[in-house]
Coordinates of C-alpha atoms and ligand atoms in Angstrom, one line a residue:
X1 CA -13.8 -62.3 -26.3
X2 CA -17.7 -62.4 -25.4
X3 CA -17.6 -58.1 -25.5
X4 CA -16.1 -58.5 -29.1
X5 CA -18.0 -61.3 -30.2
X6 CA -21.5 -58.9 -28.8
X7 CA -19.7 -55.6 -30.4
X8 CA -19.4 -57.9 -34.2
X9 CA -22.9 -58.8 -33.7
X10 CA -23.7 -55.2 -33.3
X11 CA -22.1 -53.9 -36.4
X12 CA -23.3 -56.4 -38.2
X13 CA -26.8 -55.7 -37.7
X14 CA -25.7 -51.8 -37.7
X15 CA -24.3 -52.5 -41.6
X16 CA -27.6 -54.4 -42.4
X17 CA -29.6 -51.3 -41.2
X18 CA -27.0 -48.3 -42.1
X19 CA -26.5 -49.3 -45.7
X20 CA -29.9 -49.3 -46.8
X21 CA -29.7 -45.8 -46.2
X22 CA -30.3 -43.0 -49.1
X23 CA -26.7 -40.9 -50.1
X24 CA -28.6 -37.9 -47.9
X25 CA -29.3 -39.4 -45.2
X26 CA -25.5 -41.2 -44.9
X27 CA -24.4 -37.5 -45.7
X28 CA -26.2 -36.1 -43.0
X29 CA -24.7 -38.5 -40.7
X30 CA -21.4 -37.6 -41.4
X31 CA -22.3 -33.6 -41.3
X32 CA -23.7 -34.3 -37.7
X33 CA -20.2 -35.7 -36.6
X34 CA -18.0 -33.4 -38.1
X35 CA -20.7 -30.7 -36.5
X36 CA -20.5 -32.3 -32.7
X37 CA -16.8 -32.0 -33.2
X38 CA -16.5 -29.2 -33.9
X39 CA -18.3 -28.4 -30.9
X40 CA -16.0 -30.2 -28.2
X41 CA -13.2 -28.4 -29.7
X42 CA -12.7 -26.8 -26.4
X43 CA -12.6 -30.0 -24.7
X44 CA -10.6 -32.0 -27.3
X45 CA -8.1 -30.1 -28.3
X46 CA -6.4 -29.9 -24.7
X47 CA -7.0 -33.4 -24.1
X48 CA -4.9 -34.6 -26.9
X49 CA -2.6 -32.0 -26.2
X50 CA -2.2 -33.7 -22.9
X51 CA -1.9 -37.3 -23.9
X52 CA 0.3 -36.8 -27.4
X53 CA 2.5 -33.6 -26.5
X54 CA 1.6 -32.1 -29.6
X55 CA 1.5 -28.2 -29.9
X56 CA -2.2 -26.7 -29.8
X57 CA -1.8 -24.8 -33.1
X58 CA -1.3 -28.3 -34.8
X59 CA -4.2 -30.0 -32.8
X60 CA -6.1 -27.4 -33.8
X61 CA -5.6 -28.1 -37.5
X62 CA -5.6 -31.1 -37.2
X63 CA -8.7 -31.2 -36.1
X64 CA -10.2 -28.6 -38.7
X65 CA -8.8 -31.2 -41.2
X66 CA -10.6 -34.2 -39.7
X67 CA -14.1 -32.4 -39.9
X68 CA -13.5 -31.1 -42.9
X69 CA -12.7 -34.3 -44.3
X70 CA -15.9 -35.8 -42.8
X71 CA -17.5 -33.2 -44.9
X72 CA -15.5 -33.9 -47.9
X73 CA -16.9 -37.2 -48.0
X74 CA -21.0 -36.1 -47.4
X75 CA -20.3 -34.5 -50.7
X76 CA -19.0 -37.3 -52.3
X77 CA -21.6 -39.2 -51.5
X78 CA -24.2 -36.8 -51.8
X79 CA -23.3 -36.2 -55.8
X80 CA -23.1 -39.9 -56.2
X81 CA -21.2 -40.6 -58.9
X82 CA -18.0 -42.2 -56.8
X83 CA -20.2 -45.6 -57.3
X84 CA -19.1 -46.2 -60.4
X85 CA -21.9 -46.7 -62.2
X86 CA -22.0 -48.9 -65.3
X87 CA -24.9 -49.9 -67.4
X88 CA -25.1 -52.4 -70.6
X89 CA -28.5 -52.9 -71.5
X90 CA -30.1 -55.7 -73.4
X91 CA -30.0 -56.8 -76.5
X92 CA -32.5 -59.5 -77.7
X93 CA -31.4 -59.0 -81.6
X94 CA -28.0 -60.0 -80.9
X95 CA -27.3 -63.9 -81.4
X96 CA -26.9 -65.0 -78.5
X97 CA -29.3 -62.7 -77.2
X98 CA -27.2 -59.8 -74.9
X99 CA -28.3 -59.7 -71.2
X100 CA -29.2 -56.7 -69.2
X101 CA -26.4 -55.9 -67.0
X102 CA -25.9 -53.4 -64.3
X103 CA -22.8 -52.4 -62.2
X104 CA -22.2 -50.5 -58.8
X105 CA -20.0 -50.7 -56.0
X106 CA -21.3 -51.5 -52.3
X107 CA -20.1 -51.2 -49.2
X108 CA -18.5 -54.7 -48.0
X109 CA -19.8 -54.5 -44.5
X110 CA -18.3 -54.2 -40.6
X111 CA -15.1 -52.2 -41.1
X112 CA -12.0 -52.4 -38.3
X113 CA -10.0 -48.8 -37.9
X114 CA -7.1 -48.8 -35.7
X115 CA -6.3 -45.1 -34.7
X116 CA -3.1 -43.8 -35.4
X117 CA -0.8 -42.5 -32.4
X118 CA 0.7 -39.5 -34.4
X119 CA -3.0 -38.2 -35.8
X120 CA -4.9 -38.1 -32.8
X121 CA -7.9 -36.9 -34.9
X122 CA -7.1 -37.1 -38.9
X123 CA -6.1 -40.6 -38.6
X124 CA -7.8 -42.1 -36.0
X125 CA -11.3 -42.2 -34.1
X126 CA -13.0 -39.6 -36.5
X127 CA -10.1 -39.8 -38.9
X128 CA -10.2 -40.6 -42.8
X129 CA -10.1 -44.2 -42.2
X130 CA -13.5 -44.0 -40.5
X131 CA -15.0 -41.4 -42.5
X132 CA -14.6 -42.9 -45.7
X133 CA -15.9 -46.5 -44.3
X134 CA -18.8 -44.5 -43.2
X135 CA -19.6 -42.7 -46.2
X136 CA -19.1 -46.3 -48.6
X137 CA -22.4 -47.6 -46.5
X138 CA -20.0 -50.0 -43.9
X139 CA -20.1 -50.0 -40.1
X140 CA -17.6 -49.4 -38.1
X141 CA -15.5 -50.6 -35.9
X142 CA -12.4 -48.4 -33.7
X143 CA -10.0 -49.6 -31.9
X144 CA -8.2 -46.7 -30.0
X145 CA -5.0 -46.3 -29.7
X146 CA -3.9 -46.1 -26.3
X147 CA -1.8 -43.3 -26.2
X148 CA -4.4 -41.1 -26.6
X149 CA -7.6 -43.1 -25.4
X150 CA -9.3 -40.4 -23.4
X151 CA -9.2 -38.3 -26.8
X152 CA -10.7 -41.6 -28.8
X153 CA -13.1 -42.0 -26.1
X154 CA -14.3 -38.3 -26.1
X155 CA -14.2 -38.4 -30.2
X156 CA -16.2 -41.3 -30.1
X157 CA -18.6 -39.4 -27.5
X158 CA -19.4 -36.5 -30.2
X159 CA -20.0 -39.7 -33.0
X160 CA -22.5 -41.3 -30.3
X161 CA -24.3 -37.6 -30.5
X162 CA -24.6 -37.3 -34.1
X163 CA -25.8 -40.8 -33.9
X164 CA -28.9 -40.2 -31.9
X165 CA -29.5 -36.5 -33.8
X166 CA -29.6 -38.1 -36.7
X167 CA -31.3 -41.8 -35.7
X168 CA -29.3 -44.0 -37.3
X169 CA -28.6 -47.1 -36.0
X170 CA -26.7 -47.2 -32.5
X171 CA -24.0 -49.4 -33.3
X172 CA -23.3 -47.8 -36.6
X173 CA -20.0 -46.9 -35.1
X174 CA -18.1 -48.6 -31.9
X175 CA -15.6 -48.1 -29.6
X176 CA -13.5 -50.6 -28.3
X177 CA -9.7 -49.6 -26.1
X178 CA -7.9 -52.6 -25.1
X179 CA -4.7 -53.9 -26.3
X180 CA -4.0 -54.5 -29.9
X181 CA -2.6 -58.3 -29.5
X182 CA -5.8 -59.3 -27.6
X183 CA -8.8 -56.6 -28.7
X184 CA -7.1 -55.6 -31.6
X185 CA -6.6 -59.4 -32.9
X186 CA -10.2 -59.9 -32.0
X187 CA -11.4 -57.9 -33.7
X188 CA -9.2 -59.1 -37.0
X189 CA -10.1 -62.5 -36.7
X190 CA -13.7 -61.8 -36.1
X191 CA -15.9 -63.4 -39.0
X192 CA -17.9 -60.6 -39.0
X193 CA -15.0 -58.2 -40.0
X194 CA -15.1 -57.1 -43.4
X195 CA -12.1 -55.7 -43.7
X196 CA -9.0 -53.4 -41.7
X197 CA -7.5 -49.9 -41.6
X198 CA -4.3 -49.3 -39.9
X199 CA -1.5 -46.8 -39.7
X200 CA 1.2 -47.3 -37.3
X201 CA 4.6 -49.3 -37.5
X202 CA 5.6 -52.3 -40.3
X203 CA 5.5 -54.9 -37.1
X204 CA 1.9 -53.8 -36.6
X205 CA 0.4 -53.6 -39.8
X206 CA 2.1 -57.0 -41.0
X207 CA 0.7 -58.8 -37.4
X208 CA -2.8 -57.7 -38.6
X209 CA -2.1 -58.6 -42.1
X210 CA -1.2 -61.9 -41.0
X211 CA -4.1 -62.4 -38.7
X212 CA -6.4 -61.0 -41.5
X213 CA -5.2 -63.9 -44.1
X214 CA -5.1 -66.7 -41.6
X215 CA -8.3 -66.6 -41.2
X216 CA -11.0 -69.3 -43.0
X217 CA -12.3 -66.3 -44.8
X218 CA -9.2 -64.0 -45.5
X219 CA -9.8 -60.0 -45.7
X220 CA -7.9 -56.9 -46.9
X221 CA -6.0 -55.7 -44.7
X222 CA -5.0 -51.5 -45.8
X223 CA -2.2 -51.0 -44.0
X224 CA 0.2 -47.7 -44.3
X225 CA 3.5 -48.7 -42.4
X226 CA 7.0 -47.6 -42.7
X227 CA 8.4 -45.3 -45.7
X228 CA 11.7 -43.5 -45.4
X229 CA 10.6 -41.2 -48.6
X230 CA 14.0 -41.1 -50.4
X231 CA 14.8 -37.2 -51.7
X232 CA 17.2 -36.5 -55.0
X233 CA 18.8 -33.8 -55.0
X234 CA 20.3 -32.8 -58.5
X235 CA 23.4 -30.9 -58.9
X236 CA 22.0 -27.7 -60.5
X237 CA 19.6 -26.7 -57.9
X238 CA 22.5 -27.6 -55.5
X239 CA 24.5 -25.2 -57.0
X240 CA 21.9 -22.5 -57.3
X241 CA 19.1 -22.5 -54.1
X242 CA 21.6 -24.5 -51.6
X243 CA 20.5 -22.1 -48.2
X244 CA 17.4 -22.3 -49.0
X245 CA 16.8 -26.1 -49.9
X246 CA 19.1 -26.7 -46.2
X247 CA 16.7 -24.2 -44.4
X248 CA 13.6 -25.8 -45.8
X249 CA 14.4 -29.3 -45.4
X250 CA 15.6 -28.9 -41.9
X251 CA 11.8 -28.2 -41.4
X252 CA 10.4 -30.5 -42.7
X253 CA 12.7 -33.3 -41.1
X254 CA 11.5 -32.1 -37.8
X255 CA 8.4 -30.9 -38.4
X256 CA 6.0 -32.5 -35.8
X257 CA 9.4 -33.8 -34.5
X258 CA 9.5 -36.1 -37.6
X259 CA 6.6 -38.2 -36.3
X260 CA 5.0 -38.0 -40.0
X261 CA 4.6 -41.0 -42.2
X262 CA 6.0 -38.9 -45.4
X263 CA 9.1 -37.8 -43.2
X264 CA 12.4 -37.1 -45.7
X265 CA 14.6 -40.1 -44.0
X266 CA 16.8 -40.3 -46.9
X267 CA 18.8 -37.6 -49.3
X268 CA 20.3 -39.0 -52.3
X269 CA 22.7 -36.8 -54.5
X270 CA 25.6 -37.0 -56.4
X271 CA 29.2 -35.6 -54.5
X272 CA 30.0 -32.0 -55.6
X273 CA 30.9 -29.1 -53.6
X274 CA 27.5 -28.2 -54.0
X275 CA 26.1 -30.6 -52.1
X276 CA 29.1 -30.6 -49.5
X277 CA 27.8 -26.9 -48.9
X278 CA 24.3 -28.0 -49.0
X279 CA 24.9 -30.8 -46.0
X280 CA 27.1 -28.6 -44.0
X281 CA 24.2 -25.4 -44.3
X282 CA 21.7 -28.6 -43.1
X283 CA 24.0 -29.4 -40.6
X284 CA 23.9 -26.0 -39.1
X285 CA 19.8 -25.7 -39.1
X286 CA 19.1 -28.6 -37.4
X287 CA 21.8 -27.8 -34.6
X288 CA 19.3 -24.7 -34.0
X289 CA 16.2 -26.9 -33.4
X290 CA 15.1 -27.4 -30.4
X291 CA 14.4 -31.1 -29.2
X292 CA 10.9 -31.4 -28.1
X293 CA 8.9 -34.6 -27.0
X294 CA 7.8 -37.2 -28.6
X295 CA 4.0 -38.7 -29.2
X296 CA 4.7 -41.3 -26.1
X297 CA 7.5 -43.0 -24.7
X298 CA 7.3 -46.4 -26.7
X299 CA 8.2 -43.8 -30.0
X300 CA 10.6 -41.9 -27.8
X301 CA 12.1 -45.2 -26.7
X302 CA 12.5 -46.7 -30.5
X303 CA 13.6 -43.3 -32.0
X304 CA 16.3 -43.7 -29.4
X305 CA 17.2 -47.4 -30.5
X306 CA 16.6 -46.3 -33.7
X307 CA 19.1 -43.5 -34.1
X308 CA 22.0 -45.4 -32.0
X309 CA 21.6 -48.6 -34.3
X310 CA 22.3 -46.0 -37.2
X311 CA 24.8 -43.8 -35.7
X312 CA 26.4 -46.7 -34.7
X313 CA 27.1 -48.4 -38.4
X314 CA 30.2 -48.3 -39.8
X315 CA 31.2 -45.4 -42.0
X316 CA 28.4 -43.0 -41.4
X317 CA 29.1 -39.6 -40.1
X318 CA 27.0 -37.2 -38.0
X319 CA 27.0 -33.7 -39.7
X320 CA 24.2 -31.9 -37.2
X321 CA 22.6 -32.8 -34.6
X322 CA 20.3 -30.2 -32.1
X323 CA 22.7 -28.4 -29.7
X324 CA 20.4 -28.0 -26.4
X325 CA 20.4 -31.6 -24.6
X326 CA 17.4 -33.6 -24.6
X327 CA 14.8 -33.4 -21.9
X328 CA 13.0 -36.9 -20.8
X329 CA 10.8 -38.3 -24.1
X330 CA 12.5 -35.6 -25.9
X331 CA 13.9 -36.1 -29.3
X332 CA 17.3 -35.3 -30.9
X333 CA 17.1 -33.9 -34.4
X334 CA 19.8 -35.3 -36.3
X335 CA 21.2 -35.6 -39.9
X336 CA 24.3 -38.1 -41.2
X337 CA 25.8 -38.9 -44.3
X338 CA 27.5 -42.2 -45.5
X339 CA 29.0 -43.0 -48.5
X340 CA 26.8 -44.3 -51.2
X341 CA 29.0 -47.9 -51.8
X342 CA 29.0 -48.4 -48.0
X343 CA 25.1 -47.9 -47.7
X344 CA 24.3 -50.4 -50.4
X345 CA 26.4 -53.0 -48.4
X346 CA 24.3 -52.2 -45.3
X347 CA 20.4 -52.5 -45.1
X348 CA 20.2 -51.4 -42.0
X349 CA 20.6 -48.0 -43.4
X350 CA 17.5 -48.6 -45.3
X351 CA 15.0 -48.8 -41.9
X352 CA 12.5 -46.2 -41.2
X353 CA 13.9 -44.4 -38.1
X354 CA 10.6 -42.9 -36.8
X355 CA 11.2 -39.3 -35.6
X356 CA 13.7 -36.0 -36.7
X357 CA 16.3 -38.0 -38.2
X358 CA 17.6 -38.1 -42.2
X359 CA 20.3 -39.8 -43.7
X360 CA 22.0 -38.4 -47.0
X361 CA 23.6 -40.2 -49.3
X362 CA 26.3 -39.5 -51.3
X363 CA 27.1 -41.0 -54.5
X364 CA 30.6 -41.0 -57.0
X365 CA 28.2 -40.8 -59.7
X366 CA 24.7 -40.6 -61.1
X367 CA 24.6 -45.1 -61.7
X368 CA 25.5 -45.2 -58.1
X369 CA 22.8 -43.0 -57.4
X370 CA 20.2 -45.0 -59.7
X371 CA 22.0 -48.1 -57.7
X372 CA 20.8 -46.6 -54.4
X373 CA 17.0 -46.1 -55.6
X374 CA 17.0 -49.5 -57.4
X375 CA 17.7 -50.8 -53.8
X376 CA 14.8 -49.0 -51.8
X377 CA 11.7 -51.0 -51.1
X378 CA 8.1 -49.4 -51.8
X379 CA 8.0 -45.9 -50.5
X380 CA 4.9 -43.6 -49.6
X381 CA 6.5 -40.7 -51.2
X382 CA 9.8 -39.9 -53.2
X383 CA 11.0 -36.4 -54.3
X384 CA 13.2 -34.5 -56.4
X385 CA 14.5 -31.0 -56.2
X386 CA 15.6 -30.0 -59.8
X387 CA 15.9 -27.0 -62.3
X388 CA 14.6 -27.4 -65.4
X389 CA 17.6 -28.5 -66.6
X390 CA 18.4 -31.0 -64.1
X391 CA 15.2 -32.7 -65.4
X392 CA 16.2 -32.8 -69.2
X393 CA 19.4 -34.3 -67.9
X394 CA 17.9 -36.9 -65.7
X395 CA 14.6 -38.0 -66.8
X396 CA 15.3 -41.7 -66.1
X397 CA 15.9 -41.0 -62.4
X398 CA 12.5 -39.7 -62.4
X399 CA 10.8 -42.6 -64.5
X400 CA 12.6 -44.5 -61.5
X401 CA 11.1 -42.6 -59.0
X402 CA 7.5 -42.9 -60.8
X403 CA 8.3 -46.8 -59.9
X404 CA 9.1 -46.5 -56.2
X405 CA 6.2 -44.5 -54.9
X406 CA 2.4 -44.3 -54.5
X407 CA 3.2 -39.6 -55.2
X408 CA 6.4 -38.3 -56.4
X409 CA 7.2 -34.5 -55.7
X410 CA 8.8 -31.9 -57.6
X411 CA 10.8 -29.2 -55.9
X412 CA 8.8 -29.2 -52.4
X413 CA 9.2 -31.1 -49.1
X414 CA 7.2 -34.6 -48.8
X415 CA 5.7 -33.9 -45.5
X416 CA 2.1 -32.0 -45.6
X417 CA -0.9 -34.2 -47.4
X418 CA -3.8 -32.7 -49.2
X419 CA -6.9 -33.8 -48.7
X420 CA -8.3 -34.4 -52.3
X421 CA -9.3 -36.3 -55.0
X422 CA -6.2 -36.6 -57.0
X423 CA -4.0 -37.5 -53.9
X424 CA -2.6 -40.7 -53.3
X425 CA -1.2 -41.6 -50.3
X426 CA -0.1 -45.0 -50.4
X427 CA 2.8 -46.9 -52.4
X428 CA 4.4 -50.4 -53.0
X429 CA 4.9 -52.9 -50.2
X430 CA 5.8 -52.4 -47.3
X431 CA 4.8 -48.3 -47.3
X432 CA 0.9 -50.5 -47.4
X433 CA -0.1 -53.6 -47.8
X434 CA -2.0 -53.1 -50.8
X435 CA 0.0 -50.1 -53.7
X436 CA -3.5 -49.9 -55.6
X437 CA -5.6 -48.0 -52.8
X438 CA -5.1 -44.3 -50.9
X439 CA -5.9 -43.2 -47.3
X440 CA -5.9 -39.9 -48.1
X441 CA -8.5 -38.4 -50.5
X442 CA -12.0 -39.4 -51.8
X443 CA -10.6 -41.8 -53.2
X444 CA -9.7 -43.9 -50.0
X445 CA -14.0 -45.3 -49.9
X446 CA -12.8 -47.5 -53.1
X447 CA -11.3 -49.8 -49.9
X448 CA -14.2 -50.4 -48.4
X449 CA -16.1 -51.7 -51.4
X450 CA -17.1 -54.5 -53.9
X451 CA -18.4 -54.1 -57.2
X452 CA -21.6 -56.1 -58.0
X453 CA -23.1 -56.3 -61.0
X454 CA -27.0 -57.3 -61.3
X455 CA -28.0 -59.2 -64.5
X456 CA -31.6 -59.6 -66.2
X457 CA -33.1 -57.3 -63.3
X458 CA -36.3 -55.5 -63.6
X459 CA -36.1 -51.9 -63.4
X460 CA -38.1 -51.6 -60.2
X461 CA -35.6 -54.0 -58.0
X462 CA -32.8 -52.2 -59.4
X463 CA -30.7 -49.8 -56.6
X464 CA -31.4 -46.2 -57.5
X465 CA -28.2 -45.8 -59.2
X466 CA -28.4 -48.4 -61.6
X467 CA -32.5 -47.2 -62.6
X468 CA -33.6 -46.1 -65.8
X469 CA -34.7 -42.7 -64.7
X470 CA -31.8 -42.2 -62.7
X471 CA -33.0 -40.5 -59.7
X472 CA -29.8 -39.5 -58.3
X473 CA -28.9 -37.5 -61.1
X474 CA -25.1 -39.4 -61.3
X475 CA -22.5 -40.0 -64.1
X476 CA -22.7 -43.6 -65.6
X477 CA -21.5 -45.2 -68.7
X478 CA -24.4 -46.1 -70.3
X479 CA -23.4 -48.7 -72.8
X480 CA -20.3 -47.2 -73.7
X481 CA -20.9 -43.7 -73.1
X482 CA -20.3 -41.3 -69.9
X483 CA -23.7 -39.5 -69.4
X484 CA -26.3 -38.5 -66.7
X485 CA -28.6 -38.7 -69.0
X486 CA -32.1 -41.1 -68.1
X487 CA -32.0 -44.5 -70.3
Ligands
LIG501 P1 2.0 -49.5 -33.5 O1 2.8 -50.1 -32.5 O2 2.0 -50.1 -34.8 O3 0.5 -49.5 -32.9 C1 -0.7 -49.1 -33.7 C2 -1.9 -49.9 -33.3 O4 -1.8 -51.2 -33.7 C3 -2.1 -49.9 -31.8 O5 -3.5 -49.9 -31.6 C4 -1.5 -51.2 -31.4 O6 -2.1 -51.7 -30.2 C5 -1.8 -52.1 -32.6 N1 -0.9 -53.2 -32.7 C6 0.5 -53.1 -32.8 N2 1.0 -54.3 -32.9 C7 0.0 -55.2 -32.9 C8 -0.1 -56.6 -33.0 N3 1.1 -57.3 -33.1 N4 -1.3 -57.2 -33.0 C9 -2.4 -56.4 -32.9 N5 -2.4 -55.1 -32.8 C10 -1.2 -54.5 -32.8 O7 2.3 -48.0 -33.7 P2 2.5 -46.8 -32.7 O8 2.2 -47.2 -31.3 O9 1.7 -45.7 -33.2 O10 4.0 -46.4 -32.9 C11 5.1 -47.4 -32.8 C12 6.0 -47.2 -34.0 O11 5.2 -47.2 -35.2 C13 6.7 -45.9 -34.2 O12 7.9 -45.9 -33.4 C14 6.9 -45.8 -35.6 O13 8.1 -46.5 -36.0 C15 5.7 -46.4 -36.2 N6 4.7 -45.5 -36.7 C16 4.7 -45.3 -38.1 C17 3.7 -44.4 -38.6 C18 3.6 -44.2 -40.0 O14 2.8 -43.4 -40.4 N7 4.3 -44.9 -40.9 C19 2.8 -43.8 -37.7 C20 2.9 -44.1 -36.4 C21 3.8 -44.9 -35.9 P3 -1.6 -51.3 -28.7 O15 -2.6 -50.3 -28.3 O16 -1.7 -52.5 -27.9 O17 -0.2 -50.8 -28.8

């Protein structure tokens, strides 16, 4: 408790020095990093490889996506604008007379990231959570996750480079591996803390979220948990693309052996032939797939559970399942079916079952189907494959769908996230803990601020974004209107 208590202290005074820095200077910082990864590619990539079993190839892109994000954000914060700007000057004719005011966000101070154990880089040391605290002007904290703490430790190495290349302050980011019930807590509770990022499993994100509002001074808490990313399928594109829907959905249920937050746990569809054909051409993929291991043997262990609760409930029915036998921390790949009446009569059907696994459900008739989605809690993601027809014929599923989830997809899988400004990754309760806010995209710094808005200020103490002359060069809304101009 002492180490915490010295590492809060530490990013506190880190946040007091680190956000009086200019947009370049944090955007340098963030450069630097995404430059010394970049260099220990060679020695991180095997590492992780090591610790999480996942192929190389992925590692690798993975890690070409945490860098580039890193650089993503330098250029947010280099153009500026993502503060928000907003500036109502005076106006002593008006009766009463009308105050100068001026708003921008700021950074809210000592951020906590908890890595993620199936995105060794994107999502954890170095990951979006961390890069986007960074470029907001906050300090911040990691706590590693320890199935992959050499990797943390030798990410957080490169970040201790780019600190001293680039001088700022030493604590600006920490380290800190320990378990999550005593360091992890800890660091919650801390007064110091600010506020969280977490991605990892509903019990976890919902321990820190209580921790967070216990507290005397309650924080946010941005939590992405569990999301089983319900799929329609509608009965024209059944009837028309069924081989090739079956081949690509088998993919994306295993890809990364379903150890993806946006994984397709649940088909919905109305019974036809169609879709009969279209489960038992699933069926037959996933037999092919090989099982391969899992991030660590805690996952392997609950995708085990996981699957035997399911398989086990009465009145679903295995329809493929990978043929070769599972080696130790190796997962099955499997897909079932129940009956739509008998899966609103069970919630346990309605879990997240972390790893290659999807449920479909088949319905007598499009209400059931509505009655199935009606039932869902928030999702990350929710998807329908659809001709054009289909969607003249069913735009109120959709308009449902639009209520469900933070992104809904048209006629592609839900696994694979871009990285940009119009994503949102993030949904109702309990996919996060807060359905206003992404992880994924530029977007994700609006967590880690607070507007403020300065009133009757001279323009000299002003912050550079809110100055007459504006130096940066941003897009405000000057009393009404969007412009760069200077006032
Ligand atoms: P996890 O158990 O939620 O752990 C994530 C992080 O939170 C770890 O650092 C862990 O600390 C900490 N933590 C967990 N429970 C805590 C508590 N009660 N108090 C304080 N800290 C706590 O996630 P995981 O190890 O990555 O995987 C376990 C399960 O999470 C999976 O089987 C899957 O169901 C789910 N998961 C979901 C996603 C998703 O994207 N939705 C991603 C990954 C995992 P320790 O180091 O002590 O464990």
């Amino acid at each position: 408790m002492n180490d915490i208590n010295m590492v809060m202290q530490n990013a506190l005074d880190a946040f007091n020095s680190y956000k009086t820095l200019s947009p370049a200077e944090r955007a340098g910082f963030l450069n630097e990093i995404a430059t010394a990864i970049e260099a220990a590619r060679e020695l991180l990539v095997p590492v992780a490889h090591e610790e999480s079993n996942l192929p190389l190839p992925r590692l690798n892109g993975e890690l070409s996506r945490t860098t580039n994000q890193l650089k993503m954000f330098a250029r947010l914060v280099e153009e500026g604008s993502w503060v928000e700007a907003a500036i109502d000057t005076a106006d002593a004719t008006r009766t009463p007379p009308k105050p100068d005011t001026r708003k921008m966000l700021l950074p809210v101070g000592p951020v906590v990231v908890f890595g993620a154990s199936n995105f060794p880089f994107a999502f954890s040391t170095a990951g979006g959570d961390t890069a986007s605290a960074l470029a907001s002007g906050s300090s911040v904290v990691i706590k590693g996750h320890s199935a992959h703490a050499r990797t943390s430790q030798l990410v957080f190495e490169a970040i201790q480079k780019a600190i001293a290349t680039t001088g700022v302050h030493a604590h600006t980011v920490q380290h800190v591996l320990g378990s999550g019930s005593t360091a992890g807590k800890a660091l919650v509770i801390h007064p110091n803390t600010t506020a969280v990022g977490f991605t990892g499993s509903f019990g976890g994100g919902k321990a820190l979220w209580e921790y967070a509002n216990q507290r005397e001074t309650p924080i946010p808490v941005f939590a992405e948990m569990s999301s089983i990313n319900p799929v329609v399928f509608l009965h024209d594109t059944l009837q028309q693309n069924a081989a090739a829907l079956a081949k690509s959905y088998a993919a994306s249920i295993t890809l990364g052996m379903g150890q993806f937050c946006t994984n397709p746990g649940l088909l919905v569809a109305v019974q036809s032939n169609a879709l009969d054909n279209f489960l038992t051409l699933l069926g037959t993929e996933i037999t092919q797939i090989l099982p391969q291991k899992m991030l660590h043997s805690g996952i392997h262990a609950a995708y085990s559970k996981g699957l035997n609760t399911a398989l086990s409930q009465i009145g679903i029915e295995k329809i493929g399942q990978a043929a070769k036998a599972a080696g130790e921390e190796e997962a099955f790949p499997t897909v079932a079916k129940v009956k739509a009446n008998i899966f609103l009569q069970n919630p346990h059907f309605r879990e997240e079952v972390f790893g290659p696994y999807s449920l479909a459900v088949c319905c007598d008739n499009k209400e059931e189907l509505m009655a199935v989605l009606k039932q869902l809690k928030g999702q990350l993601t929710t998807t329908v494959m659809a001709t054009d027809a289909d969607i003249t014929a069913n735009r109120d599923i959709i308009d449902l769908q639009t209520t469900l989830a933070g992104r809904i997809i048209l006629n592609d899988v839900p696994t694979g996230v871009e990285v940009c400004a119009s994503m949102v990754h993030g949904g109702p309760y309990p996919a996060t803990t807060d359905s206003r806010f992404t992880s994924v995209g530029t977007t994700a710094i609006k967590r880690w601020v607070r507007p403020v808005c300065f009133q009757g200020f001279k323009d000299n103490m002003l912050p550079d974004a809110l100055k007459n002359n504006n130096p940066q060069n941003i897009w405000r809304i000057v009393n009404n209107e969007w412009t760069n101009a200077t006032i």
